[in-house]
Amino acid sequence: MDFTPTEEQVAARDLAARIFGDLSTHERLTAAGTGSDAELWKALCEAGLPAAVEDIGLLGLVLLLEEQGRTTAQVPFAASCVYGLLAVSAHGSAEQRKRLLPAIGDGTVVVTGALPEAAVRVGGPGELSGVVPVVPWLRDATHVLVADEEHGLWLVRTVDARCEPVELTAPWSAGRLTLDGTPGEPLGERERVGERVGERLGGSDADVAGAGQGAYDDVLATARTAFAGLQAGVCAGSVARAVDYTNTREQFGRPLATKQGVQLRAADAYMDTEAIRVTAYEAAWRRDEGLDYATHALTAAWWASEAGSRVVHAGQHLHGGMGADLDHPVHRHFLWGRQLDAYLGCGSEVLQELGALIVDGEGDA
């Protein structure tokens, strides 16, 4: 394993860090409220960062999402890259790739995902019905990727569906998606999707459950890996704020950071953050290399959920009374960390799924 980023990945990460650092400030986040920052999204797209993900791979995307997480930037970057660019690139038909990838790359098409829900029913040809109570970034999206009861993937235009605003713990511009005979476009050529993803997921999903299951599992594993990278950034930002605060805040004439209890709590948070980061890196690297990564994605998701919750709680705790201030910047990291804790499966859920995968003998080595 070699997680050393390429020159292209480093350049993209540094550019993302500069844009997020310049535009995702406390003042701008306060002004945005619970909505997304349209100016920041425009700047990211003009810099070519969403489009670059097709070249720098999932590991490159994880590096970019770390920078987003550090600043809790309110843009649909993760969703559109995972459920749009990477999903269409890996599983879309040639016509879909030609039509959608340039538009996703320049930001004129924004895709989000209604995964891991699979509550959509297929009626007539291309007609979908069902309700997904919460879809992150639905209010920003032009398209949403949904899964039917057989785990087949469909792209639905949000203008054809009913989308109602929903507020989450974190400001993710979420919505409730209602489909009622809504037209949908199947993602890719179903008879060929399974062949492309079966081996990489390390099992016989394509043979047993067909192409739809293989594509669904691949997109979900990709999403879990990417959002684990986002959680690593959220946690790193929380730890950095706690370190800065405890080094400047004095008690009885000494900085809080000189107290052993504070040092141990901060050290534990740092180690948890590193565990999230390295497991996300490994899963992303294996996907980019075409290796089995199903269990690695679940491992990254488990660390992002369990350790992520510990880290953002520690960040608030180390701020003392200031951590209870809802307007303090560290509170955003707490909200994002708790939302990511539950998104795509909480720790106990992914642990159960990981155990079942290993028992069934489908886990990768």
XYZ file of C-alpha atoms in Angstrom:
365
model
C 0.000 0.000 0.000
C 1.228 3.455 -0.864
C -1.024 6.375 0.059
C 1.465 8.992 -1.115
C -0.609 11.402 -3.216
C 0.374 12.096 -6.788
C 1.386 15.555 -7.965
C -2.096 16.053 -9.405
C -3.743 15.049 -6.136
C -1.487 17.354 -4.119
C -2.172 20.271 -6.463
C -5.931 19.688 -6.250
C -5.814 19.367 -2.457
C -3.798 22.577 -2.056
C -6.157 24.465 -4.352
C -9.172 23.155 -2.431
C -7.593 24.133 0.882
C -7.039 27.672 -0.390
C -10.572 28.088 -1.736
C -12.262 26.590 1.325
C -10.012 28.585 3.652
C -10.700 31.869 1.862
C -14.447 31.516 1.366
C -15.750 29.202 4.075
C -15.272 31.635 6.944
C -17.221 31.892 10.191
C -18.933 35.045 8.956
C -19.993 33.517 5.625
C -21.204 30.329 7.282
C -23.263 32.380 9.714
C -24.793 34.337 6.840
C -25.591 31.141 4.912
C -27.638 29.755 7.790
C -28.728 26.211 6.946
C -28.424 26.678 3.183
C -25.549 26.150 0.790
C -23.026 28.773 -0.284
C -23.672 29.352 -3.989
C -20.619 31.595 -4.420
C -18.299 28.991 -2.920
C -19.793 26.259 -5.118
C -19.263 28.471 -8.180
C -15.634 29.081 -7.197
C -14.971 25.345 -6.776
C -16.492 24.560 -10.172
C -14.640 27.373 -11.932
C -11.415 26.010 -10.445
C -12.241 22.635 -12.019
C -12.191 20.661 -8.759
C -15.347 18.556 -9.278
C -14.222 17.694 -12.813
C -10.736 16.803 -11.533
C -12.126 13.941 -9.435
C -12.518 11.835 -12.577
C -8.724 11.960 -12.969
C -7.521 11.953 -9.346
C -9.832 9.119 -8.276
C -11.521 8.356 -4.990
C -8.327 8.893 -2.983
C -8.029 12.336 -4.523
C -11.652 13.056 -3.631
C -11.017 11.962 -0.029
C -8.155 14.467 0.149
C -10.433 17.238 -1.144
C -13.228 16.323 1.248
C -10.823 16.514 4.172
C -10.300 20.169 3.294
C -14.052 20.730 3.077
C -14.547 19.077 6.454
C -11.904 21.252 8.137
C -14.015 24.310 7.360
C -17.483 22.650 7.362
C -18.083 24.299 3.989
C -21.756 24.164 3.026
C -21.656 22.945 -0.586
C -22.870 19.688 -2.242
C -19.324 18.757 -3.208
C -19.240 15.248 -1.720
C -22.699 14.267 -2.942
C -22.305 15.454 -6.519
C -18.890 13.826 -6.895
C -19.922 10.476 -5.369
C -23.480 10.017 -6.635
C -22.897 11.930 -9.827
C -19.408 11.995 -11.284
C -17.991 8.735 -9.881
C -21.266 6.791 -10.180
C -21.865 7.827 -13.786
C -18.206 7.359 -14.676
C -18.137 3.814 -13.271
C -21.626 2.597 -14.153
C -23.192 4.944 -16.675
C -23.633 4.090 -20.320
C -21.406 5.698 -22.920
C -24.227 8.092 -23.780
C -24.775 9.018 -20.119
C -21.088 9.638 -19.562
C -20.888 11.869 -22.612
C -24.012 13.800 -21.666
C -23.677 14.101 -17.898
C -20.006 14.108 -16.901
C -19.104 17.519 -18.399
C -22.200 19.097 -16.828
C -21.465 17.547 -13.418
C -17.871 18.701 -13.701
C -18.785 22.342 -14.352
C -21.509 22.353 -11.702
C -24.506 22.949 -13.959
C -25.743 19.480 -12.996
C -25.713 18.656 -9.277
C -26.467 15.090 -8.237
C -27.312 13.807 -4.792
C -28.181 10.315 -3.604
C -31.125 8.727 -1.800
C -28.915 5.876 -0.606
C -28.921 3.578 1.305
C -32.725 3.740 1.079
C -34.183 1.256 -1.399
C -37.859 2.115 -1.019
C -38.609 3.085 -4.610
C -40.962 0.880 -6.633
C -40.859 0.527 -10.390
C -44.306 0.701 -11.991
C -44.620 1.183 -15.730
C -41.550 1.530 -17.941
C -39.304 4.060 -16.222
C -42.010 5.105 -13.728
C -40.939 5.295 -10.087
C -42.987 5.658 -6.916
C -42.007 5.921 -3.286
C -40.949 8.306 -0.540
C -37.460 8.921 0.825
C -37.880 10.973 4.027
C -34.431 12.570 4.021
C -32.095 13.217 1.090
C -29.061 15.429 1.856
C -28.496 18.359 -0.521
C -31.756 17.668 -2.313
C -32.533 21.387 -2.394
C -29.339 22.018 -4.376
C -29.680 19.061 -6.737
C -30.858 18.880 -10.327
C -30.794 15.067 -10.227
C -31.071 12.447 -7.497
C -29.773 8.884 -7.641
C -32.350 6.481 -6.185
C -32.411 2.727 -5.674
C -35.405 0.490 -6.334
C -36.395 -2.596 -4.350
C -34.047 -4.742 -6.432
C -31.212 -2.264 -5.826
C -31.294 -1.040 -9.397
C -30.078 2.561 -9.698
C -32.085 5.336 -11.357
C -31.446 8.999 -12.065
C -34.436 11.235 -11.424
C -34.685 14.919 -12.272
C -35.737 16.861 -9.201
C -38.062 19.054 -11.314
C -40.106 15.930 -12.053
C -40.435 14.970 -8.367
C -41.876 16.601 -5.264
C -39.127 17.932 -3.028
C -39.944 19.423 0.362
C -37.338 21.095 2.615
C -36.173 19.161 5.682
C -33.757 20.409 8.328
C -31.078 18.032 9.607
C -28.637 18.270 12.489
C -26.051 19.620 10.035
C -26.881 22.301 7.403
C -26.985 19.977 4.391
C -29.881 21.573 2.423
C -31.830 18.335 2.783
C -35.291 17.503 1.524
C -38.034 14.908 1.464
C -38.312 13.181 -1.919
C -41.705 11.973 -3.125
C -42.060 10.024 -6.370
C -45.476 9.217 -7.825
C -45.152 7.659 -11.257
C -42.138 9.922 -11.737
C -40.000 9.277 -14.828
C -36.558 7.882 -14.108
C -33.534 6.994 -16.188
C -31.779 3.699 -15.376
C -28.098 4.182 -14.680
C -25.994 2.367 -17.241
C -26.574 -0.720 -19.323
C -27.913 -3.144 -16.745
C -26.659 -6.297 -18.408
C -23.068 -5.029 -18.306
C -22.843 -3.249 -14.957
C -22.331 -6.412 -12.924
C -19.385 -7.451 -15.069
C -17.629 -4.168 -14.315
C -17.993 -4.235 -10.538
C -18.350 -7.853 -9.414
C -14.683 -8.644 -8.979
C -13.762 -5.273 -7.463
C -16.264 -5.718 -4.632
C -14.745 -9.079 -3.808
C -17.843 -11.226 -4.121
C -20.342 -12.811 -6.451
C -22.965 -10.079 -6.194
C -23.235 -9.787 -9.951
C -23.722 -13.528 -10.325
C -26.234 -13.850 -7.506
C -28.269 -10.660 -7.572
C -27.613 -9.235 -10.989
C -26.077 -6.044 -12.276
C -28.223 -3.700 -10.197
C -26.975 -5.132 -6.887
C -23.333 -4.867 -7.954
C -23.626 -1.216 -8.977
C -25.596 -0.371 -5.838
C -23.005 -1.975 -3.560
C -20.164 -0.226 -5.363
C -21.784 3.223 -5.156
C -22.655 2.737 -1.476
C -19.108 1.584 -0.649
C -17.705 4.567 -2.554
C -20.022 6.918 -0.661
C -19.058 5.465 2.709
C -15.378 5.883 1.904
C -15.791 9.448 0.685
C -17.879 10.558 3.644
C -15.372 8.949 6.002
C -12.810 11.274 4.409
C -15.163 14.187 5.033
C -15.470 13.098 8.670
C -11.678 12.994 8.982
C -11.583 16.640 7.957
C -14.419 17.597 10.325
C -12.574 15.923 13.188
C -9.215 17.448 12.251
C -10.829 20.887 12.265
C -12.400 20.243 15.661
C -9.092 19.094 17.146
C -7.253 22.097 15.664
C -9.762 24.490 17.218
C -9.474 22.736 20.585
C -5.667 22.881 20.504
C -5.718 26.577 19.661
C -8.252 27.327 22.387
C -6.527 25.366 25.155
C -3.173 26.933 24.306
C -4.524 30.466 24.641
C -7.132 30.056 27.410
C -5.557 30.346 30.852
C -6.728 29.031 34.204
C -4.941 30.037 37.399
C -2.252 31.705 35.307
C -1.466 28.671 33.158
C -2.747 27.620 29.709
C -5.302 24.823 29.805
C -3.074 22.862 27.441
C -0.534 22.345 30.239
C -2.979 20.196 32.197
C -2.461 16.459 31.818
C -6.168 15.696 31.506
C -6.518 18.124 28.601
C -3.441 16.683 26.891
C -4.730 13.106 27.179
C -8.184 14.031 25.856
C -6.659 15.894 22.913
C -4.255 13.009 22.207
C -7.114 10.508 22.132
C -9.029 12.753 19.708
C -5.965 13.057 17.494
C -5.453 9.275 17.355
C -9.132 8.708 16.557
C -8.890 11.245 13.739
C -5.839 9.507 12.309
C -7.652 6.159 12.424
C -10.538 7.616 10.412
C -8.117 9.108 7.914
C -5.966 6.024 7.317
C -8.924 3.646 6.925
C -10.541 6.040 4.437
C -7.246 6.319 2.544
C -6.867 2.541 2.372
C -10.404 1.931 1.092
C -10.088 4.713 -1.492
C -6.660 3.549 -2.646
C -7.883 -0.025 -3.086
C -10.839 1.116 -5.190
C -8.592 3.228 -7.392
C -6.245 0.259 -7.823
C -9.120 -2.033 -8.805
C -8.735 -4.165 -5.667
C -11.434 -5.614 -3.418
C -12.498 -2.957 -0.937
C -15.956 -3.851 0.396
C -14.812 -4.625 3.956
C -12.363 -1.718 3.905
C -15.168 0.728 3.087
C -17.223 -0.647 5.991
C -14.218 -0.378 8.297
C -13.733 3.257 7.320
C -17.434 3.913 7.877
C -17.278 2.311 11.341
C -14.340 4.474 12.394
C -15.999 7.581 10.956
C -19.137 6.878 12.982
C -17.746 5.657 16.302
C -14.503 7.636 16.515
C -15.980 10.677 14.791
C -18.612 11.030 17.492
C -15.955 10.806 20.205
C -13.758 13.439 18.579
C -16.417 16.123 18.083
C -17.661 15.603 21.642
C -14.092 16.017 22.876
C -13.706 19.181 20.808
C -16.697 20.756 22.507
C -15.680 19.499 25.936
C -12.180 20.957 25.632
C -13.744 24.353 24.928
C -15.392 24.279 28.332
C -18.289 26.692 28.636
C -17.523 28.162 25.212
C -18.302 24.767 23.698
C -21.910 25.172 24.787
C -22.274 28.344 22.712
C -24.336 27.444 19.635
C -22.739 30.314 17.720
C -19.165 29.191 18.366
C -17.369 27.755 15.271
C -16.581 24.481 17.072
C -20.305 23.767 17.363
C -20.485 23.324 13.561
C -17.944 20.533 13.771
C -20.077 18.917 16.463
C -23.196 19.118 14.268
C -21.399 17.763 11.185
C -19.736 14.997 13.176
C -23.026 13.815 14.653
C -24.743 13.935 11.260
C -21.943 11.927 9.652
C -22.106 9.503 12.578
C -25.548 8.396 11.401
C -25.326 8.978 7.656
C -25.051 5.797 5.534
C -25.291 3.640 8.644
C -24.256 4.197 12.252
C -21.419 2.221 13.834
C -23.509 -0.719 15.056
C -25.233 -1.064 11.678
C -22.062 -1.110 9.594
C -20.416 -3.448 12.123
C -23.283 -5.892 11.702
C -23.011 -5.595 7.931
C -19.254 -6.116 8.093
C -19.667 -9.202 10.268
C -22.230 -10.682 7.891
C -19.920 -10.056 4.941
C -17.039 -11.831 6.668
C -19.192 -14.778 7.807
C -20.558 -15.215 4.292
C -16.992 -15.460 3.050
C -17.363 -12.461 0.733
C -15.039 -10.138 2.623
C -11.772 -9.139 0.988
C -8.500 -10.053 2.577
